[in-house]
Amino acid sequence: MCLAIPGQIVEFSTEQAGLAKVDVAGVKRNVNVSLLQDEGVACGDWVLIHVGFAMSKIEESQAKDQLRMLSALGEDEMAMDEIRGYSFAERE
Amino acid sequence: MKYVDEFRDPQLIANVSREIARLAGAGRHYRIMEVCGGHTHAIYRHGLKNLLPPNVELIHGPGCPVCVLPMGRVDDGLSIAQQRDVIMTAFGDMMRVPGTRGTPLEHKARGVDIRMVYSPLDALRIAQSTPEKHVVFFAIGFETTAPSTALTLARARALGIKNFSVFCNHVTIVPAIRAILDSPDMRLDAFVGPGHVSTVTGCRPYEFIARDYGKPVVISGFEPLDILESILMILRQLRSGEARVENQYRRIVPWEGNLPALQAIGEAFELRPYFEWRGLGFISQSALKVSSAFAAWDAEVQFEVPGIRVTDPKAAQCGEVLKGVLKPPQCKLFGKECNPEHPVGALMVSSEGACAAYYRYVHLSESVPA
Ligand code: SF4
């Protein structure tokens, strides 16, 4: 239950509204982006992810910094495990 | 790379810390509570205590969702898990929290079907792929996590998934702060407000703290410099006799919060009249239950919930630590019977718990030069 994992949106799902693929340090998984509908999100945007949902948009420099923060807190592995663990939009 | 360098720049940190010492002066003691467990974790990890003068004291607040869940609720969840054809799902943190007869992980080892998930949406997916079972999601967390559960409920309803429900333990931060402010041993001067909870709630819900109780609140980020700057902003207010809500974490927290998230919470949940918090007792309107519109997805409607109440082990002083009355090492069990491998209390389980953070990092913080 990492507090906030930064990722970059690389692709929107054509099958499910509000679903987008994010890239977190090379690992790509689907997350739900519907909480950012008011602000609007586009490919290339950086977001903070919490339990499978994008919670807020951030600047790229902040995203990089957040990744460093996670590693400083010794939570980078945990965060990557969490991202790898999201499997809700994978095909069975 | 503005951010990367700025937040770690030793020179800047030294400057802010010197300015804090200057403002704090002498002759007065400042007690500042960081409400959020993420801040507690960062404060220990970065050894920030050593950058503050001795008369500026940081008190750890109730902002770790695992830590404030009373043991009885863990037992309640486990009793649901043990029913026929149930798959219980929970976040990793939850798996190691002791109930009366062991943690969820230990129950799993005894054959109870309990699975760790990283997102409530994963719990829903398990329900879709195992229609012969009923999947329950053990929901915990503050306003940061509640929207995710809410949207998962909405999705279950939209897809007509009937074999899924939520055992809801979501709590809200504001009533807990109010309970602390109203408690007779309250001696706090100000609050470092939660960073990520506020991305959802915005800053307005904290205004009563400044208005009605005259205490400054500064919503803070999690970098060392963020937290130090927030303390500086608090001291400026205290020195000039002001009490306002300020937003140090503007780069992430919008003043008005996240409307779609608040809406999702409003649709899927109702306020419980009261809820028990570990260490803080019953607090009225401090927690969420699944709303009647979603009763078909409410584990407390679908299952018999015993409503177990358990008092914590006598020697455990989690309650005092949670209220900021005791520091972790002042608990009789700290580092002895209670350690991260064998936690007695939840404060030793979650990395955001004061005891776990203290246990893990205090040797580091002691080696950081003041
Ligand atoms: S050391 Fe263990 S028992 Fe004591 S307060 Fe911390 S978590 Fe509770």
XYZ file of C-alpha atoms and ligand atoms in Angstrom:
470
model
C 0.000 0.000 0.000
C 2.607 2.465 -1.138
C 1.593 6.051 -0.658
C 2.355 7.379 -4.088
C 4.161 5.776 -6.973
C 5.005 7.999 -9.929
C 4.325 6.732 -13.441
C 3.991 8.057 -16.968
C 0.880 7.441 -19.031
C 1.841 5.687 -22.244
C -1.483 4.517 -23.662
C -5.216 4.654 -23.036
C -7.337 1.528 -23.080
C -9.694 1.289 -26.003
C -11.727 -1.377 -24.201
C -12.387 0.287 -20.899
C -12.998 3.963 -20.261
C -10.884 5.452 -17.482
C -8.142 2.866 -17.849
C -4.624 3.727 -18.974
C -1.297 1.993 -19.207
C 1.461 3.618 -17.142
C 5.182 3.085 -17.228
C 6.886 2.966 -13.839
C 10.637 2.631 -14.225
C 10.163 0.352 -17.216
C 7.320 -1.753 -15.806
C 4.021 -1.189 -17.596
C 0.676 -1.850 -15.985
C -2.870 -0.603 -16.262
C -4.190 1.866 -13.726
C -7.514 3.588 -13.325
C -7.343 7.288 -14.237
C -10.970 8.275 -13.772
C -10.227 10.406 -10.690
C -8.338 12.797 -12.957
C -11.215 13.277 -15.373
C -11.701 16.906 -14.309
C -8.113 17.869 -15.021
C -7.849 15.707 -18.108
C -4.876 13.436 -18.741
C -2.971 12.744 -21.925
C -0.279 10.380 -23.068
C 3.066 11.514 -21.706
C 1.539 12.943 -18.507
C 3.021 11.907 -15.182
C 0.760 10.822 -12.354
C 1.017 9.632 -8.749
C -0.496 6.178 -8.330
C -2.037 4.755 -5.173
C -3.556 1.241 -4.973
C -4.147 1.087 -8.715
C -5.596 4.560 -9.160
C -3.935 7.710 -10.465
C -4.485 10.286 -7.691
C -2.876 13.433 -9.082
C -0.939 14.811 -11.993
C 2.650 15.835 -11.382
C 5.582 17.337 -13.235
C 8.199 15.023 -14.669
C 10.848 16.444 -12.346
C 8.597 15.734 -9.345
C 8.048 12.196 -10.586
C 11.782 11.582 -10.753
C 12.156 13.076 -7.346
C 9.397 10.908 -5.929
C 11.171 7.811 -7.271
C 14.311 8.906 -5.458
C 12.270 9.543 -2.361
C 10.917 5.989 -2.495
C 14.407 4.602 -2.806
C 15.649 6.818 0.013
C 12.863 5.398 2.169
C 13.820 1.894 1.089
C 10.409 1.477 -0.508
C 11.317 1.383 -4.184
C 11.239 -2.413 -4.313
C 7.905 -2.434 -2.517
C 6.549 0.105 -4.982
C 7.714 -1.916 -7.983
C 6.194 -5.068 -6.483
C 2.963 -3.192 -6.083
C 2.984 -2.031 -9.709
C 3.845 -5.541 -10.918
C 1.038 -6.827 -8.710
C -1.711 -4.857 -10.477
C -3.362 -7.417 -12.664
C -6.936 -6.201 -12.872
C -6.930 -5.422 -16.556
C -4.733 -8.237 -17.798
C -6.305 -10.932 -19.877
C -6.604 -14.229 -18.034
C 16.491 19.506 -12.019
C 14.972 21.984 -9.666
C 13.139 19.576 -7.363
C 15.682 16.822 -7.097
C 18.441 19.103 -5.945
C 16.400 21.523 -3.942
C 14.789 19.080 -1.530
C 18.054 17.425 -0.600
C 20.439 20.381 -0.796
C 22.347 20.193 2.503
C 22.983 23.934 2.401
C 19.290 24.732 2.024
C 18.383 22.248 4.717
C 20.965 23.778 7.043
C 19.572 27.252 6.324
C 15.987 26.259 7.032
C 16.993 24.407 10.148
C 18.945 27.461 11.378
C 15.947 29.673 10.662
C 13.731 27.269 12.622
C 16.110 27.453 15.591
C 16.157 31.254 15.382
C 12.366 31.530 15.243
C 11.797 28.964 17.966
C 14.085 30.969 20.215
C 14.260 29.788 23.780
C 11.917 29.736 26.722
C 9.024 28.167 24.942
C 8.343 24.570 24.029
C 6.583 23.791 20.743
C 4.653 20.575 20.331
C 3.759 19.919 16.710
C 1.820 16.837 15.611
C 2.419 15.274 12.228
C -0.937 13.683 11.582
C 0.153 11.459 8.717
C 2.024 8.168 9.058
C 3.917 8.910 5.853
C 5.384 11.966 7.553
C 6.299 9.953 10.652
C 8.135 7.518 8.405
C 9.991 10.302 6.557
C 10.852 12.180 9.769
C 12.561 9.128 11.256
C 14.127 8.039 8.015
C 15.746 11.382 7.359
C 16.624 11.965 10.978
C 14.811 15.302 10.937
C 14.546 15.376 14.715
C 18.247 16.131 14.821
C 17.764 19.176 12.620
C 15.318 20.718 15.079
C 16.149 22.564 18.287
C 15.246 20.591 21.427
C 12.288 22.852 22.169
C 10.569 21.953 18.893
C 9.065 18.539 19.457
C 7.337 16.409 16.846
C 4.474 14.219 18.055
C 3.297 11.329 15.920
C -0.373 11.367 15.095
C -2.986 8.735 14.264
C -2.475 8.819 10.482
C -1.593 5.212 9.776
C -4.698 3.274 8.730
C -3.397 -0.107 9.883
C -2.356 1.251 13.267
C -5.718 2.708 14.235
C -7.746 -0.404 13.395
C -8.754 -2.088 16.658
C -7.980 -5.774 17.049
C -11.671 -6.605 17.178
C -12.119 -5.483 13.577
C -9.237 -7.715 12.497
C -10.999 -10.606 14.258
C -14.312 -9.658 12.604
C -12.676 -9.709 9.179
C -11.034 -13.041 9.910
C -14.334 -14.523 11.012
C -15.799 -13.579 7.619
C -12.742 -15.095 5.943
C -13.389 -18.409 7.667
C -16.880 -18.820 6.267
C -17.552 -21.344 3.537
C -16.599 -20.448 -0.021
C -15.146 -17.094 0.929
C -11.935 -15.647 -0.427
C -10.694 -12.755 1.711
C -8.466 -10.198 0.028
C -6.387 -7.523 1.750
C -3.450 -5.165 1.249
C -0.038 -6.483 2.276
C 0.134 -4.283 5.394
C -3.072 -5.841 6.677
C -1.705 -9.385 6.341
C 0.634 -9.015 9.309
C -1.665 -7.269 11.774
C -2.323 -9.507 14.753
C -5.858 -10.539 15.645
C -6.592 -12.454 18.832
C -5.803 -15.768 17.182
C -3.043 -14.654 14.888
C -2.534 -12.515 11.822
C -4.279 -12.975 8.462
C -0.993 -14.453 7.210
C -1.059 -17.065 9.972
C -4.691 -17.854 9.177
C -3.671 -18.304 5.565
C -1.005 -20.784 6.635
C -3.739 -22.699 8.471
C -5.683 -23.024 5.234
C -8.007 -20.017 5.299
C -8.228 -18.542 1.781
C -6.792 -15.082 2.294
C -4.981 -13.403 -0.569
C -2.898 -10.281 -0.758
C -3.867 -7.727 -3.379
C -2.364 -4.393 -4.344
C -5.591 -2.808 -5.514
C -9.286 -3.311 -4.719
C -9.699 -3.763 -8.478
C -7.596 -6.914 -8.202
C -10.014 -8.258 -5.590
C -12.848 -7.601 -8.028
C -10.962 -9.409 -10.768
C -10.548 -12.462 -8.535
C -14.335 -12.407 -8.035
C -14.847 -12.354 -11.797
C -12.541 -15.299 -12.353
C -13.896 -17.424 -9.462
C -17.697 -17.159 -9.734
C -18.216 -20.154 -7.424
C -16.659 -18.245 -4.494
C -17.519 -15.008 -2.755
C -14.657 -12.515 -2.665
C -14.493 -10.024 0.184
C -12.162 -7.031 0.124
C -10.889 -6.001 3.573
C -10.903 -2.252 2.981
C -8.730 0.002 5.121
C -7.359 3.480 4.686
C -8.092 7.167 4.942
C -9.436 9.437 2.212
C -6.459 8.576 0.012
C -7.669 5.001 -0.395
C -11.437 5.352 0.045
C -12.080 6.644 -3.516
C -10.439 3.522 -4.929
C -12.753 1.262 -2.944
C -15.699 3.463 -3.911
C -14.932 3.217 -7.620
C -14.416 -0.533 -7.300
C -17.881 -0.827 -5.725
C -19.331 1.256 -8.550
C -17.663 -1.029 -11.056
C -18.947 -4.181 -9.347
C -22.462 -2.777 -9.536
C -22.103 -1.629 -13.144
C -20.853 -5.062 -14.209
C -23.443 -6.852 -12.062
C -20.801 -8.836 -10.177
C -22.688 -10.460 -7.326
C -19.972 -12.514 -5.635
C -17.988 -9.525 -4.391
C -18.318 -7.410 -1.280
C -16.373 -4.929 0.809
C -15.651 -5.195 4.538
C -15.365 -1.484 5.032
C -12.952 -0.028 7.575
C -12.298 3.295 5.920
C -11.768 6.098 8.388
C -11.730 9.857 7.968
C -8.969 12.013 9.330
C -10.800 15.123 10.506
C -12.849 13.581 13.369
C -9.678 11.930 14.677
C -7.944 15.307 14.795
C -10.987 16.749 16.542
C -10.926 13.929 19.108
C -7.273 14.674 19.816
C -8.006 18.395 20.133
C -10.835 17.666 22.557
C -8.929 15.192 24.693
C -8.023 16.425 28.187
C -4.302 15.726 27.800
C -4.121 17.837 24.618
C -1.003 19.968 24.690
C -0.364 20.443 20.976
C 0.484 23.792 19.427
C 0.030 23.023 15.747
C -0.355 20.363 13.076
C 1.613 19.249 10.050
C -1.340 18.313 7.859
C -1.471 15.106 5.812
C -0.116 15.345 2.268
C -1.807 12.633 0.268
C -5.106 12.544 2.146
C -5.388 16.227 1.265
C -5.091 15.582 -2.478
C -8.593 14.150 -2.028
C -10.056 16.275 0.777
C -8.382 19.553 -0.126
C -7.474 22.044 2.590
C -10.877 23.353 3.694
C -11.735 20.495 6.095
C -8.883 21.634 8.367
C -10.104 25.209 8.688
C -11.998 24.484 11.919
C -8.694 23.610 13.604
C -7.413 27.118 13.011
C -10.748 28.864 13.511
C -12.188 26.991 16.501
C -9.052 25.814 18.267
C -6.593 28.520 17.252
C -3.977 26.022 16.028
C -2.002 26.476 12.794
C -2.154 23.696 10.198
C 0.345 23.378 7.344
C -0.308 20.678 4.720
C 3.095 19.251 3.931
C 4.962 17.216 1.343
C 7.222 14.334 2.274
C 10.712 15.487 1.319
C 13.003 16.559 4.182
C 12.852 20.146 2.994
C 9.057 20.001 2.645
C 8.664 18.964 6.255
C 11.210 21.475 7.553
C 9.613 24.264 5.556
C 6.207 23.317 6.964
C 7.613 23.516 10.491
C 9.047 26.911 9.651
C 5.671 28.082 8.341
C 4.039 26.829 11.546
C 6.567 28.658 13.739
C 6.014 31.883 11.783
C 2.293 31.636 12.475
C 2.799 30.801 16.145
C 5.286 33.657 16.593
C 2.901 36.169 15.101
C -0.068 34.777 17.018
C -1.854 33.618 13.889
C -3.695 30.395 13.146
C -4.395 29.561 9.510
C -4.428 26.613 7.166
C -1.500 26.865 4.764
C -0.608 24.590 1.889
C 3.103 23.855 1.602
C 2.401 20.914 -0.779
C 0.777 23.055 -3.480
C 2.528 21.128 -6.240
C 0.301 18.129 -5.439
C -2.561 19.274 -3.206
C -5.314 21.417 -4.734
C -7.018 23.670 -2.187
C -10.410 22.279 -3.177
C -9.336 18.631 -3.265
C -10.347 16.125 -5.914
C -14.033 16.435 -6.768
C -14.522 13.144 -8.641
C -12.899 11.340 -5.691
C -15.134 13.081 -3.147
C -18.158 12.312 -5.286
C -17.252 8.646 -5.536
C -16.867 8.492 -1.751
C -20.205 10.235 -1.290
C -22.016 7.759 -3.509
C -20.539 4.521 -2.242
C -20.296 5.277 1.480
C -22.226 6.681 4.416
C -20.845 7.978 7.688
C -21.056 5.534 10.564
C -22.563 7.104 13.695
C -19.433 5.983 15.552
C -16.396 3.750 15.070
C -13.769 2.473 17.441
C -10.172 3.585 16.884
C -7.303 1.839 18.525
C -6.037 4.026 21.310
C -8.558 6.784 20.694
C -11.734 4.892 21.582
C -15.092 5.480 19.913
C -15.182 8.580 17.734
C -18.497 9.700 16.306
C -18.870 10.077 12.536
C -15.274 9.098 12.018
C -15.600 6.168 9.649
C -17.380 5.074 6.509
C -19.698 2.168 5.841
C -20.920 0.917 2.497
C -24.029 2.943 1.645
C -27.457 1.313 1.515
C -27.501 1.755 -2.259
C -24.620 -0.734 -2.347
C -25.968 -3.078 0.362
C -25.622 -6.044 -2.004
C -21.866 -5.412 -1.968
C -21.555 -4.749 1.769
C -19.871 -7.655 3.581
C -21.457 -6.510 6.851
C -24.895 -7.019 5.291
C -23.998 -10.206 3.442
C -22.293 -11.922 6.377
C -22.773 -12.341 10.070
C -20.188 -10.041 11.686
C -19.631 -10.901 15.345
C -18.695 -7.335 16.363
C -15.823 -8.502 18.487
C -14.304 -6.091 20.991
C -10.849 -6.903 22.249
C -8.735 -4.944 24.638
C -5.103 -4.774 23.599
C -2.564 -6.836 25.552
C -2.054 -5.118 28.914
C 1.623 -4.359 28.576
C 1.186 -2.957 25.060
C 0.997 0.822 25.112
C -0.081 1.418 21.536
C -2.875 3.738 22.659
C -0.522 6.072 24.491
C 1.918 6.098 21.588
C -0.912 6.819 19.131
C -2.045 9.797 21.189
C 1.497 11.105 21.403
C 1.598 10.689 25.193
C 4.453 8.155 25.020
C 7.326 7.759 22.576
C 7.715 4.252 21.088
C 10.745 3.200 23.186
C 8.832 4.127 26.341
C 6.501 1.181 25.708
C 7.495 -1.730 27.937
C 7.410 -4.172 25.011
C 9.338 -2.053 22.512
C 12.187 -3.951 20.882
C 11.694 -6.874 23.237
C 8.450 -8.844 22.914
C 7.345 -6.402 20.232
C 9.549 -6.073 17.163
C 8.945 -6.000 13.396
C 9.302 -9.806 13.126
C 6.866 -10.409 15.990
C 4.702 -7.325 16.275
C 2.414 -7.178 19.288
C 0.746 -3.981 18.152
C -0.058 -2.656 14.697
C 2.277 0.314 15.205
C 5.102 -2.157 14.768
C 3.630 -3.648 11.566
C 3.173 -0.902 9.049
C 6.178 1.071 7.871
C 4.087 4.134 8.684
C 3.595 3.036 12.261
C 5.539 5.081 14.800
C 7.056 2.025 16.486
C 8.233 0.361 13.265
C 9.682 3.645 11.973
C 11.458 4.258 15.266
C 12.764 0.692 15.414
C 14.043 0.808 11.847
C 15.541 4.223 11.674
C 16.391 5.620 15.010
C 20.008 4.459 14.849
C 20.283 6.246 11.486
C 18.797 9.458 12.756
C 21.134 9.450 15.713
C 24.133 9.395 13.422
C 22.972 12.419 11.430
C 24.816 15.515 12.606
C 22.576 18.177 14.103
S 6.138 -1.304 20.916
Fe 4.517 -2.688 20.172
S 3.119 -2.907 21.881
Fe 4.404 -1.138 22.327
S 3.263 0.611 21.535
Fe 4.603 -0.060 19.879
S 3.362 -1.494 18.679
Fe 2.318 -1.227 20.645
